[in-house]
Amino acid sequence: MMFLGAPERVRQALVEYIVRGDRRASGVLGDFIAANSDRIRASRPVAGPLHTRGVSHDLSEILASVNAQYFGSLVGDVLITWGRRTRPQETKRVSIKLGSYSATERLIRVHPALDRHWVPRYFLSYIVFHELLHHVIPAVPGSLHPPALVQREREFRYYERALAWEQKNIGRLLRST
Ligand SMILES: [Zn+2]
């Protein structure tokens, strides 16, 4: 899992290590694993029960299909629930955080405002895909969305359509919270 978002240099080292047992490659891998060890296991348990089956959309089903389509079902340890982000937002501007990912809990939260029949499934898939990318590609200092994440996001089949839908419907979503 950890290596899915690794830089080319590290993935190359993984190949060299597996194929040839290369010692220098082993060092590169060791450094990478040490730097990402917090991702091996959730560092705190999830508080409270998870709600995956909404009125209109089933998140565990969406997570499974996004995982299969874009990650070869390799993401095996991420949880999902309908819920609001627990930490308050820094800004007071009117906004809505439609999805969030907590690395310490390995938990994706999807805002309950999206559990509406008029919210298309591809849009929910896009939110889940984006949050899964946060799991695969960790934030770097100063950027929650490193270039690798921004680039991978465009692999989403309905990327432009999802962005357009959000722009068109954000007012409706805000009013329905
Ligand atoms: Zn994000």
Tab-separated table of N, CA and C and ligand atoms in Angstrom:
chain	number	residue	atom	x	y	z
A	1	MET	N	0.831	-1.197	0.000
A	1	MET	CA	0.000	0.000	0.000
A	1	MET	C	0.867	1.250	0.000
A	2	MET	N	1.816	1.251	0.904
A	2	MET	CA	2.667	2.415	1.098
A	2	MET	C	3.381	2.811	-0.204
A	3	PHE	N	3.743	1.811	-1.014
A	3	PHE	CA	4.556	2.080	-2.202
A	3	PHE	C	3.745	2.577	-3.391
A	4	LEU	N	2.422	2.496	-3.308
A	4	LEU	CA	1.597	2.950	-4.432
A	4	LEU	C	1.833	4.429	-4.714
A	5	GLY	N	2.089	5.201	-3.676
A	5	GLY	CA	2.282	6.635	-3.872
A	5	GLY	C	3.739	7.040	-3.786
A	6	ALA	N	4.633	6.058	-3.791
A	6	ALA	CA	6.054	6.361	-3.613
A	6	ALA	C	6.638	7.010	-4.862
A	7	PRO	N	7.671	7.844	-4.665
A	7	PRO	CA	8.342	8.429	-5.827
A	7	PRO	C	8.984	7.333	-6.697
A	8	GLU	N	9.202	7.654	-7.951
A	8	GLU	CA	9.789	6.727	-8.919
A	8	GLU	C	11.078	6.083	-8.380
A	9	ARG	N	11.926	6.886	-7.772
A	9	ARG	CA	13.208	6.429	-7.228
A	9	ARG	C	13.000	5.288	-6.227
A	10	VAL	N	11.972	5.433	-5.394
A	10	VAL	CA	11.708	4.425	-4.366
A	10	VAL	C	11.102	3.174	-4.995
A	11	ARG	N	10.226	3.360	-5.964
A	11	ARG	CA	9.609	2.187	-6.612
A	11	ARG	C	10.661	1.393	-7.383
A	12	GLN	N	11.608	2.129	-7.990
A	12	GLN	CA	12.701	1.479	-8.709
A	12	GLN	C	13.542	0.664	-7.713
A	13	ALA	N	13.780	1.236	-6.549
A	13	ALA	CA	14.558	0.537	-5.517
A	13	ALA	C	13.829	-0.730	-5.067
A	14	LEU	N	12.500	-0.651	-5.006
A	14	LEU	CA	11.716	-1.821	-4.609
A	14	LEU	C	11.934	-2.963	-5.610
A	15	VAL	N	11.918	-2.607	-6.899
A	15	VAL	CA	12.151	-3.615	-7.944
A	15	VAL	C	13.559	-4.195	-7.816
A	16	GLU	N	14.538	-3.322	-7.663
A	16	GLU	CA	15.934	-3.786	-7.561
A	16	GLU	C	16.128	-4.696	-6.350
A	17	TYR	N	15.450	-4.334	-5.278
A	17	TYR	CA	15.604	-5.130	-4.067
A	17	TYR	C	14.970	-6.516	-4.239
A	18	ILE	N	13.785	-6.531	-4.832
A	18	ILE	CA	13.083	-7.812	-4.992
A	18	ILE	C	13.814	-8.700	-6.009
A	19	VAL	N	14.254	-8.101	-7.109
A	19	VAL	CA	14.869	-8.889	-8.179
A	19	VAL	C	16.295	-9.293	-7.833
A	20	ARG	N	17.069	-8.344	-7.285
A	20	ARG	CA	18.490	-8.617	-7.104
A	20	ARG	C	18.957	-8.594	-5.653
A	21	GLY	N	18.080	-8.254	-4.747
A	21	GLY	CA	18.508	-8.143	-3.352
A	21	GLY	C	19.550	-7.053	-3.145
A	22	ASP	N	19.469	-6.051	-3.997
A	22	ASP	CA	20.446	-4.959	-3.996
A	22	ASP	C	20.509	-4.247	-2.636
A	23	ARG	N	21.712	-4.106	-2.099
A	23	ARG	CA	21.855	-3.560	-0.755
A	23	ARG	C	21.575	-2.048	-0.698
A	24	ARG	N	22.010	-1.333	-1.742
A	24	ARG	CA	21.748	0.107	-1.767
A	24	ARG	C	20.228	0.345	-1.850
A	25	ALA	N	19.578	-0.494	-2.640
A	25	ALA	CA	18.120	-0.387	-2.774
A	25	ALA	C	17.449	-0.649	-1.425
A	26	SER	N	17.991	-1.585	-0.686
A	26	SER	CA	17.454	-1.895	0.634
A	26	SER	C	17.508	-0.681	1.552
A	27	GLY	N	18.612	0.084	1.431
A	27	GLY	CA	18.750	1.304	2.241
A	27	GLY	C	17.707	2.342	1.872
A	28	VAL	N	17.480	2.506	0.581
A	28	VAL	CA	16.470	3.468	0.105
A	28	VAL	C	15.098	3.071	0.637
A	29	LEU	N	14.791	1.779	0.563
A	29	LEU	CA	13.494	1.286	1.035
A	29	LEU	C	13.347	1.479	2.541
A	30	GLY	N	14.423	1.185	3.261
A	30	GLY	CA	14.399	1.323	4.724
A	30	GLY	C	14.085	2.748	5.140
A	31	ASP	N	14.723	3.705	4.457
A	31	ASP	CA	14.477	5.122	4.776
A	31	ASP	C	13.029	5.490	4.490
A	32	PHE	N	12.532	4.998	3.357
A	32	PHE	CA	11.165	5.329	2.969
A	32	PHE	C	10.164	4.736	3.958
A	33	ILE	N	10.395	3.477	4.345
A	33	ILE	CA	9.480	2.821	5.286
A	33	ILE	C	9.513	3.522	6.640
A	34	ALA	N	10.721	3.909	7.076
A	34	ALA	CA	10.836	4.606	8.365
A	34	ALA	C	10.061	5.918	8.340
A	35	ALA	N	10.159	6.623	7.213
A	35	ALA	CA	9.491	7.923	7.099
A	35	ALA	C	7.978	7.782	6.999
A	36	ASN	N	7.516	6.589	6.630
A	36	ASN	CA	6.076	6.397	6.426
A	36	ASN	C	5.472	5.381	7.390
A	37	SER	N	6.197	5.092	8.453
A	37	SER	CA	5.764	4.001	9.328
A	37	SER	C	4.423	4.275	10.003
A	38	ASP	N	4.077	5.554	10.117
A	38	ASP	CA	2.782	5.875	10.730
A	38	ASP	C	1.631	5.377	9.872
A	39	ARG	N	1.944	5.006	8.625
A	39	ARG	CA	0.872	4.562	7.735
A	39	ARG	C	0.681	3.055	7.785
A	40	ILE	N	1.524	2.362	8.538
A	40	ILE	CA	1.405	0.909	8.580
A	40	ILE	C	0.180	0.501	9.391
A	41	ARG	N	-0.090	1.244	10.392
A	41	ARG	CA	-1.190	0.860	11.273
A	41	ARG	C	-1.864	2.138	11.769
A	42	ALA	N	-3.144	2.098	11.890
A	42	ALA	CA	-3.838	3.271	12.415
A	42	ALA	C	-3.313	3.553	13.819
A	43	SER	N	-2.997	4.815	14.074
A	43	SER	CA	-2.379	5.109	15.361
A	43	SER	C	-3.409	5.383	16.442
A	44	ARG	N	-4.649	5.558	16.065
A	44	ARG	CA	-5.673	5.607	17.110
A	44	ARG	C	-6.965	4.990	16.583
A	45	PRO	N	-7.691	4.361	17.482
A	45	PRO	CA	-8.912	3.703	17.019
A	45	PRO	C	-9.975	4.719	16.646
A	46	VAL	N	-10.863	4.313	15.794
A	46	VAL	CA	-11.949	5.180	15.379
A	46	VAL	C	-12.940	5.323	16.529
A	47	ALA	N	-13.308	6.568	16.816
A	47	ALA	CA	-14.284	6.800	17.880
A	47	ALA	C	-15.692	6.719	17.302
A	48	GLY	N	-16.499	5.922	17.933
A	48	GLY	CA	-17.904	5.873	17.524
A	48	GLY	C	-18.155	4.913	16.380
A	49	PRO	N	-19.418	4.568	16.205
A	49	PRO	CA	-19.773	3.610	15.152
A	49	PRO	C	-19.677	4.250	13.764
A	50	LEU	N	-19.469	3.429	12.773
A	50	LEU	CA	-19.406	3.911	11.395
A	50	LEU	C	-20.764	3.690	10.732
A	51	HIS	N	-21.193	4.703	9.980
A	51	HIS	CA	-22.446	4.574	9.237
A	51	HIS	C	-22.118	4.593	7.758
A	52	THR	N	-22.251	3.478	7.118
A	52	THR	CA	-21.902	3.431	5.699
A	52	THR	C	-23.136	3.427	4.802
A	53	ARG	N	-24.216	2.883	5.297
A	53	ARG	CA	-25.416	2.799	4.471
A	53	ARG	C	-26.302	4.012	4.721
A	54	GLY	N	-26.312	4.895	3.735
A	54	GLY	CA	-27.146	6.082	3.872
A	54	GLY	C	-28.545	5.825	3.362
A	55	VAL	N	-29.309	6.898	3.225
A	55	VAL	CA	-30.664	6.769	2.700
A	55	VAL	C	-30.610	6.498	1.190
A	56	SER	N	-29.728	7.256	0.518
A	56	SER	CA	-29.664	7.137	-0.944
A	56	SER	C	-28.400	6.464	-1.462
A	57	HIS	N	-27.340	6.464	-0.669
A	57	HIS	CA	-26.066	5.924	-1.154
A	57	HIS	C	-25.388	5.068	-0.089
A	58	ASP	N	-24.792	3.977	-0.573
A	58	ASP	CA	-24.073	3.066	0.310
A	58	ASP	C	-22.564	3.281	0.128
A	59	LEU	N	-21.943	3.875	1.160
A	59	LEU	CA	-20.532	4.245	1.018
A	59	LEU	C	-19.588	3.054	0.922
A	60	SER	N	-19.906	1.968	1.626
A	60	SER	CA	-18.959	0.850	1.563
A	60	SER	C	-18.953	0.236	0.161
A	61	GLU	N	-20.084	0.297	-0.484
A	61	GLU	CA	-20.158	-0.215	-1.855
A	61	GLU	C	-19.382	0.704	-2.808
A	62	ILE	N	-19.508	2.006	-2.602
A	62	ILE	CA	-18.779	2.960	-3.452
A	62	ILE	C	-17.268	2.840	-3.220
A	63	LEU	N	-16.883	2.715	-1.950
A	63	LEU	CA	-15.459	2.549	-1.629
A	63	LEU	C	-14.900	1.300	-2.311
A	64	ALA	N	-15.632	0.207	-2.231
A	64	ALA	CA	-15.155	-1.045	-2.833
A	64	ALA	C	-14.999	-0.901	-4.344
A	65	SER	N	-15.935	-0.214	-4.995
A	65	SER	CA	-15.823	-0.141	-6.452
A	65	SER	C	-14.736	0.843	-6.882
A	66	VAL	N	-14.554	1.944	-6.147
A	66	VAL	CA	-13.449	2.871	-6.471
A	66	VAL	C	-12.106	2.176	-6.220
A	67	ASN	N	-12.033	1.449	-5.143
A	67	ASN	CA	-10.820	0.700	-4.806
A	67	ASN	C	-10.486	-0.297	-5.921
A	68	ALA	N	-11.495	-0.991	-6.413
A	68	ALA	CA	-11.270	-1.986	-7.460
A	68	ALA	C	-10.854	-1.311	-8.765
A	69	GLN	N	-11.555	-0.233	-9.120
A	69	GLN	CA	-11.320	0.389	-10.418
A	69	GLN	C	-9.997	1.146	-10.499
A	70	TYR	N	-9.615	1.811	-9.406
A	70	TYR	CA	-8.445	2.690	-9.483
A	70	TYR	C	-7.240	2.207	-8.678
A	71	PHE	N	-7.432	1.257	-7.798
A	71	PHE	CA	-6.314	0.836	-6.955
A	71	PHE	C	-6.135	-0.687	-6.959
A	72	GLY	N	-6.748	-1.352	-7.925
A	72	GLY	CA	-6.602	-2.800	-7.998
A	72	GLY	C	-7.017	-3.515	-6.720
A	73	SER	N	-7.951	-2.898	-5.991
A	73	SER	CA	-8.430	-3.424	-4.697
A	73	SER	C	-7.299	-3.606	-3.685
A	74	LEU	N	-6.199	-2.853	-3.865
A	74	LEU	CA	-5.052	-2.996	-2.961
A	74	LEU	C	-5.218	-2.237	-1.652
A	75	VAL	N	-6.159	-1.277	-1.641
A	75	VAL	CA	-6.372	-0.535	-0.406
A	75	VAL	C	-7.275	-1.378	0.482
A	76	GLY	N	-6.695	-1.956	1.505
A	76	GLY	CA	-7.475	-2.899	2.290
A	76	GLY	C	-7.782	-2.444	3.690
A	77	ASP	N	-7.292	-1.299	4.066
A	77	ASP	CA	-7.360	-0.954	5.480
A	77	ASP	C	-7.887	0.445	5.714
A	78	VAL	N	-8.758	0.901	4.822
A	78	VAL	CA	-9.337	2.233	5.006
A	78	VAL	C	-10.816	2.083	5.330
A	79	LEU	N	-11.240	2.826	6.327
A	79	LEU	CA	-12.641	2.800	6.739
A	79	LEU	C	-13.360	4.004	6.148
A	80	ILE	N	-14.675	3.930	6.149
A	80	ILE	CA	-15.459	5.037	5.598
A	80	ILE	C	-16.735	5.193	6.416
A	81	THR	N	-17.192	6.418	6.504
A	81	THR	CA	-18.449	6.665	7.211
A	81	THR	C	-19.083	7.963	6.717
A	82	TRP	N	-20.388	8.058	6.856
A	82	TRP	CA	-21.035	9.350	6.712
A	82	TRP	C	-20.702	10.149	7.959
A	83	GLY	N	-20.268	11.365	7.786
A	83	GLY	CA	-19.983	12.161	8.974
A	83	GLY	C	-19.323	13.474	8.615
A	84	ARG	N	-19.383	14.387	9.556
A	84	ARG	CA	-18.745	15.682	9.358
A	84	ARG	C	-17.344	15.622	9.919
A	85	ARG	N	-16.500	16.426	9.357
A	85	ARG	CA	-15.149	16.515	9.885
A	85	ARG	C	-15.207	16.995	11.331
A	86	THR	N	-14.416	16.354	12.168
A	86	THR	CA	-14.522	16.648	13.594
A	86	THR	C	-13.842	17.954	13.988
A	87	ARG	N	-12.696	18.240	13.368
A	87	ARG	CA	-12.010	19.473	13.739
A	87	ARG	C	-12.673	20.685	13.115
A	88	PRO	N	-12.793	21.770	13.867
A	88	PRO	CA	-13.413	22.961	13.290
A	88	PRO	C	-12.521	23.556	12.200
A	89	GLN	N	-13.142	24.211	11.262
A	89	GLN	CA	-12.364	24.830	10.193
A	89	GLN	C	-11.785	26.142	10.653
A	90	GLU	N	-10.639	26.465	10.066
A	90	GLU	CA	-9.912	27.661	10.484
A	90	GLU	C	-10.633	28.919	10.015
A	91	THR	N	-11.246	28.814	8.871
A	91	THR	CA	-11.844	30.017	8.304
A	91	THR	C	-13.336	30.047	8.595
A	92	LYS	N	-13.877	31.239	8.581
A	92	LYS	CA	-15.299	31.398	8.869
A	92	LYS	C	-16.129	31.471	7.601
A	93	ARG	N	-15.437	31.449	6.463
A	93	ARG	CA	-16.176	31.619	5.212
A	93	ARG	C	-17.191	30.484	5.055
A	94	VAL	N	-18.220	30.777	4.323
A	94	VAL	CA	-19.264	29.786	4.120
A	94	VAL	C	-18.722	28.706	3.189
A	95	SER	N	-18.554	27.542	3.740
A	95	SER	CA	-18.052	26.463	2.905
A	95	SER	C	-18.501	25.152	3.502
A	96	ILE	N	-18.274	24.113	2.766
A	96	ILE	CA	-18.660	22.803	3.237
A	96	ILE	C	-17.534	21.868	2.851
A	97	LYS	N	-17.121	21.060	3.805
A	97	LYS	CA	-16.056	20.099	3.530
A	97	LYS	C	-16.750	18.796	3.172
A	98	LEU	N	-16.770	18.479	1.887
A	98	LEU	CA	-17.575	17.346	1.431
A	98	LEU	C	-16.965	16.002	1.794
A	99	GLY	N	-15.640	15.986	1.856
A	99	GLY	CA	-14.982	14.747	2.253
A	99	GLY	C	-13.737	15.071	3.032
A	100	SER	N	-13.314	14.158	3.880
A	100	SER	CA	-12.058	14.366	4.595
A	100	SER	C	-11.432	13.010	4.863
A	101	TYR	N	-10.140	13.039	5.072
A	101	TYR	CA	-9.443	11.789	5.383
A	101	TYR	C	-8.603	11.989	6.631
A	102	SER	N	-8.797	11.126	7.608
A	102	SER	CA	-7.985	11.151	8.814
A	102	SER	C	-6.972	10.022	8.738
A	103	ALA	N	-5.694	10.401	8.596
A	103	ALA	CA	-4.641	9.384	8.464
A	103	ALA	C	-4.479	8.604	9.764
A	104	THR	N	-4.679	9.274	10.899
A	104	THR	CA	-4.479	8.572	12.171
A	104	THR	C	-5.559	7.520	12.405
A	105	GLU	N	-6.749	7.770	11.900
A	105	GLU	CA	-7.836	6.789	12.051
A	105	GLU	C	-7.998	5.923	10.808
A	106	ARG	N	-7.334	6.334	9.717
A	106	ARG	CA	-7.516	5.687	8.402
A	106	ARG	C	-8.978	5.702	8.020
A	107	LEU	N	-9.568	6.844	8.207
A	107	LEU	CA	-11.015	6.945	8.038
A	107	LEU	C	-11.377	8.068	7.072
A	108	ILE	N	-12.192	7.720	6.089
A	108	ILE	CA	-12.756	8.710	5.178
A	108	ILE	C	-14.118	9.115	5.721
A	109	ARG	N	-14.328	10.422	5.834
A	109	ARG	CA	-15.656	10.912	6.211
A	109	ARG	C	-16.269	11.612	5.009
A	110	VAL	N	-17.508	11.269	4.738
A	110	VAL	CA	-18.232	11.909	3.638
A	110	VAL	C	-19.397	12.676	4.248
A	111	HIS	N	-19.512	13.937	3.877
A	111	HIS	CA	-20.522	14.808	4.479
A	111	HIS	C	-21.938	14.288	4.185
A	112	PRO	N	-22.761	14.209	5.228
A	112	PRO	CA	-24.130	13.681	5.039
A	112	PRO	C	-24.974	14.482	4.051
A	113	ALA	N	-24.577	15.725	3.767
A	113	ALA	CA	-25.327	16.506	2.760
A	113	ALA	C	-25.305	15.806	1.398
A	114	LEU	N	-24.345	14.904	1.207
A	114	LEU	CA	-24.250	14.208	-0.087
A	114	LEU	C	-25.135	12.964	-0.164
A	115	ASP	N	-25.765	12.636	0.947
A	115	ASP	CA	-26.647	11.466	0.930
A	115	ASP	C	-28.043	11.875	0.447
A	116	ARG	N	-28.088	12.288	-0.820
A	116	ARG	CA	-29.344	12.728	-1.439
A	116	ARG	C	-29.493	12.014	-2.775
A	117	HIS	N	-30.728	11.778	-3.139
A	117	HIS	CA	-30.956	11.053	-4.392
A	117	HIS	C	-30.487	11.845	-5.603
A	118	TRP	N	-30.453	13.194	-5.460
A	118	TRP	CA	-30.058	14.019	-6.607
A	118	TRP	C	-28.543	14.201	-6.710
A	119	VAL	N	-27.811	13.618	-5.763
A	119	VAL	CA	-26.345	13.648	-5.870
A	119	VAL	C	-25.915	12.425	-6.692
A	120	PRO	N	-25.300	12.670	-7.851
A	120	PRO	CA	-24.963	11.520	-8.699
A	120	PRO	C	-23.869	10.650	-8.088
A	121	ARG	N	-23.961	9.386	-8.393
A	121	ARG	CA	-22.998	8.436	-7.852
A	121	ARG	C	-21.566	8.760	-8.279
A	122	TYR	N	-21.398	9.243	-9.537
A	122	TYR	CA	-20.021	9.541	-9.969
A	122	TYR	C	-19.414	10.643	-9.115
A	123	PHE	N	-20.259	11.535	-8.579
A	123	PHE	CA	-19.710	12.590	-7.731
A	123	PHE	C	-19.239	12.020	-6.393
A	124	LEU	N	-20.028	11.123	-5.822
A	124	LEU	CA	-19.595	10.464	-4.585
A	124	LEU	C	-18.331	9.644	-4.820
A	125	SER	N	-18.268	8.980	-5.963
A	125	SER	CA	-17.064	8.208	-6.297
A	125	SER	C	-15.851	9.129	-6.380
A	126	TYR	N	-16.069	10.310	-6.937
A	126	TYR	CA	-14.971	11.279	-7.043
A	126	TYR	C	-14.479	11.701	-5.645
A	127	ILE	N	-15.412	11.981	-4.745
A	127	ILE	CA	-15.027	12.369	-3.378
A	127	ILE	C	-14.232	11.239	-2.715
A	128	VAL	N	-14.731	10.026	-2.859
A	128	VAL	CA	-14.057	8.869	-2.238
A	128	VAL	C	-12.679	8.653	-2.880
A	129	PHE	N	-12.614	8.789	-4.206
A	129	PHE	CA	-11.338	8.652	-4.912
A	129	PHE	C	-10.333	9.675	-4.396
A	130	HIS	N	-10.766	10.918	-4.273
A	130	HIS	CA	-9.877	11.981	-3.794
A	130	HIS	C	-9.351	11.666	-2.386
A	131	GLU	N	-10.245	11.217	-1.520
A	131	GLU	CA	-9.813	10.938	-0.146
A	131	GLU	C	-8.902	9.711	-0.093
A	132	LEU	N	-9.142	8.747	-0.960
A	132	LEU	CA	-8.233	7.587	-1.027
A	132	LEU	C	-6.840	8.013	-1.494
A	133	LEU	N	-6.790	9.007	-2.373
A	133	LEU	CA	-5.485	9.510	-2.800
A	133	LEU	C	-4.730	10.112	-1.620
A	134	HIS	N	-5.461	10.723	-0.689
A	134	HIS	CA	-4.795	11.250	0.504
A	134	HIS	C	-4.177	10.118	1.318
A	135	HIS	N	-4.811	8.969	1.302
A	135	HIS	CA	-4.268	7.811	2.006
A	135	HIS	C	-3.007	7.308	1.311
A	136	VAL	N	-3.046	7.265	-0.015
A	136	VAL	CA	-1.948	6.685	-0.799
A	136	VAL	C	-0.779	7.658	-0.934
A	137	ILE	N	-1.091	8.940	-1.061
A	137	ILE	CA	-0.052	9.956	-1.277
A	137	ILE	C	-0.069	10.932	-0.103
A	138	PRO	N	0.827	10.739	0.859
A	138	PRO	CA	0.786	11.571	2.053
A	138	PRO	C	1.098	13.038	1.738
A	139	ALA	N	0.571	13.898	2.584
A	139	ALA	CA	0.865	15.320	2.461
A	139	ALA	C	2.361	15.537	2.689
A	140	VAL	N	2.886	16.540	2.040
A	140	VAL	CA	4.275	16.945	2.297
A	140	VAL	C	4.217	18.285	3.020
A	141	PRO	N	5.287	18.659	3.737
A	141	PRO	CA	5.218	19.941	4.448
A	141	PRO	C	4.799	21.071	3.525
A	142	GLY	N	3.796	21.793	3.943
A	142	GLY	CA	3.337	22.932	3.153
A	142	GLY	C	2.309	22.598	2.097
A	143	SER	N	2.047	21.328	1.855
A	143	SER	CA	1.057	20.989	0.831
A	143	SER	C	0.289	19.722	1.157
A	144	LEU	N	-1.024	19.900	1.305
A	144	LEU	CA	-1.912	18.746	1.475
A	144	LEU	C	-2.089	18.009	0.162
A	145	HIS	N	-1.894	18.750	-0.921
A	145	HIS	CA	-2.092	18.182	-2.253
A	145	HIS	C	-0.812	18.277	-3.062
A	146	PRO	N	0.128	17.355	-2.797
A	146	PRO	CA	1.383	17.387	-3.551
A	146	PRO	C	1.129	17.130	-5.037
A	147	PRO	N	2.068	17.528	-5.901
A	147	PRO	CA	1.864	17.379	-7.352
A	147	PRO	C	1.452	15.963	-7.761
A	148	ALA	N	2.006	14.956	-7.093
A	148	ALA	CA	1.658	13.570	-7.452
A	148	ALA	C	0.168	13.318	-7.247
A	149	LEU	N	-0.396	13.918	-6.211
A	149	LEU	CA	-1.826	13.736	-5.934
A	149	LEU	C	-2.666	14.466	-6.982
A	150	VAL	N	-2.270	15.693	-7.274
A	150	VAL	CA	-3.013	16.491	-8.253
A	150	VAL	C	-3.031	15.772	-9.602
A	151	GLN	N	-1.896	15.169	-9.936
A	151	GLN	CA	-1.780	14.460	-11.208
A	151	GLN	C	-2.646	13.195	-11.227
A	152	ARG	N	-2.573	12.422	-10.139
A	152	ARG	CA	-3.355	11.185	-10.070
A	152	ARG	C	-4.849	11.459	-10.114
A	153	GLU	N	-5.237	12.611	-9.549
A	153	GLU	CA	-6.654	12.931	-9.482
A	153	GLU	C	-7.285	12.992	-10.875
A	154	ARG	N	-6.496	13.385	-11.846
A	154	ARG	CA	-7.008	13.499	-13.216
A	154	ARG	C	-7.284	12.152	-13.864
A	155	GLU	N	-6.833	11.085	-13.210
A	155	GLU	CA	-7.126	9.752	-13.736
A	155	GLU	C	-8.593	9.375	-13.513
A	156	PHE	N	-9.257	10.135	-12.653
A	156	PHE	CA	-10.650	9.821	-12.387
A	156	PHE	C	-11.464	10.021	-13.667
A	157	ARG	N	-12.239	9.006	-13.990
A	157	ARG	CA	-12.922	8.974	-15.276
A	157	ARG	C	-13.838	10.184	-15.509
A	158	TYR	N	-14.501	10.634	-14.447
A	158	TYR	CA	-15.435	11.756	-14.604
A	158	TYR	C	-14.929	13.003	-13.899
A	159	TYR	N	-13.635	13.220	-13.985
A	159	TYR	CA	-13.003	14.319	-13.244
A	159	TYR	C	-13.630	15.680	-13.578
A	160	GLU	N	-13.625	16.032	-14.854
A	160	GLU	CA	-14.154	17.342	-15.254
A	160	GLU	C	-15.643	17.447	-14.911
A	161	ARG	N	-16.328	16.359	-15.155
A	161	ARG	CA	-17.775	16.320	-14.900
A	161	ARG	C	-18.069	16.499	-13.409
A	162	ALA	N	-17.254	15.880	-12.577
A	162	ALA	CA	-17.445	15.988	-11.120
A	162	ALA	C	-17.205	17.419	-10.661
A	163	LEU	N	-16.146	18.045	-11.175
A	163	LEU	CA	-15.859	19.429	-10.784
A	163	LEU	C	-16.981	20.355	-11.229
A	164	ALA	N	-17.476	20.127	-12.438
A	164	ALA	CA	-18.557	20.954	-12.962
A	164	ALA	C	-19.829	20.763	-12.130
A	165	TRP	N	-20.098	19.512	-11.753
A	165	TRP	CA	-21.297	19.247	-10.943
A	165	TRP	C	-21.210	19.963	-9.603
A	166	GLU	N	-20.025	19.903	-8.990
A	166	GLU	CA	-19.842	20.549	-7.685
A	166	GLU	C	-20.085	22.053	-7.795
A	167	GLN	N	-19.495	22.656	-8.826
A	167	GLN	CA	-19.648	24.092	-9.003
A	167	GLN	C	-21.119	24.484	-9.160
A	168	LYS	N	-21.816	23.674	-9.924
A	168	LYS	CA	-23.208	23.967	-10.223
A	168	LYS	C	-24.113	23.750	-9.002
A	169	ASN	N	-23.738	22.814	-8.126
A	169	ASN	CA	-24.653	22.403	-7.054
A	169	ASN	C	-24.214	22.766	-5.649
A	170	ILE	N	-23.107	23.490	-5.537
A	170	ILE	CA	-22.575	23.759	-4.200
A	170	ILE	C	-23.576	24.560	-3.353
A	171	GLY	N	-24.296	25.481	-3.999
A	171	GLY	CA	-25.302	26.264	-3.277
A	171	GLY	C	-26.402	25.376	-2.713
A	172	ARG	N	-26.852	24.473	-3.513
A	172	ARG	CA	-27.902	23.534	-3.092
A	172	ARG	C	-27.414	22.655	-1.945
A	173	LEU	N	-26.152	22.224	-2.037
A	173	LEU	CA	-25.571	21.394	-0.972
A	173	LEU	C	-25.478	22.179	0.344
A	174	LEU	N	-25.047	23.430	0.236
A	174	LEU	CA	-24.924	24.275	1.437
A	174	LEU	C	-26.277	24.482	2.101
A	175	ARG	N	-27.296	24.686	1.284
A	175	ARG	CA	-28.634	24.922	1.832
A	175	ARG	C	-29.225	23.672	2.480
A	176	SER	N	-28.735	22.494	2.043
A	176	SER	CA	-29.342	21.276	2.558
A	176	SER	C	-28.660	20.764	3.838
A	177	THR	N	-27.677	21.520	4.364
A	177	THR	CA	-27.010	21.052	5.598
A	177	THR	C	-27.769	21.541	6.825
B	1	ZN	ZN	-7.841	16.874	-0.538
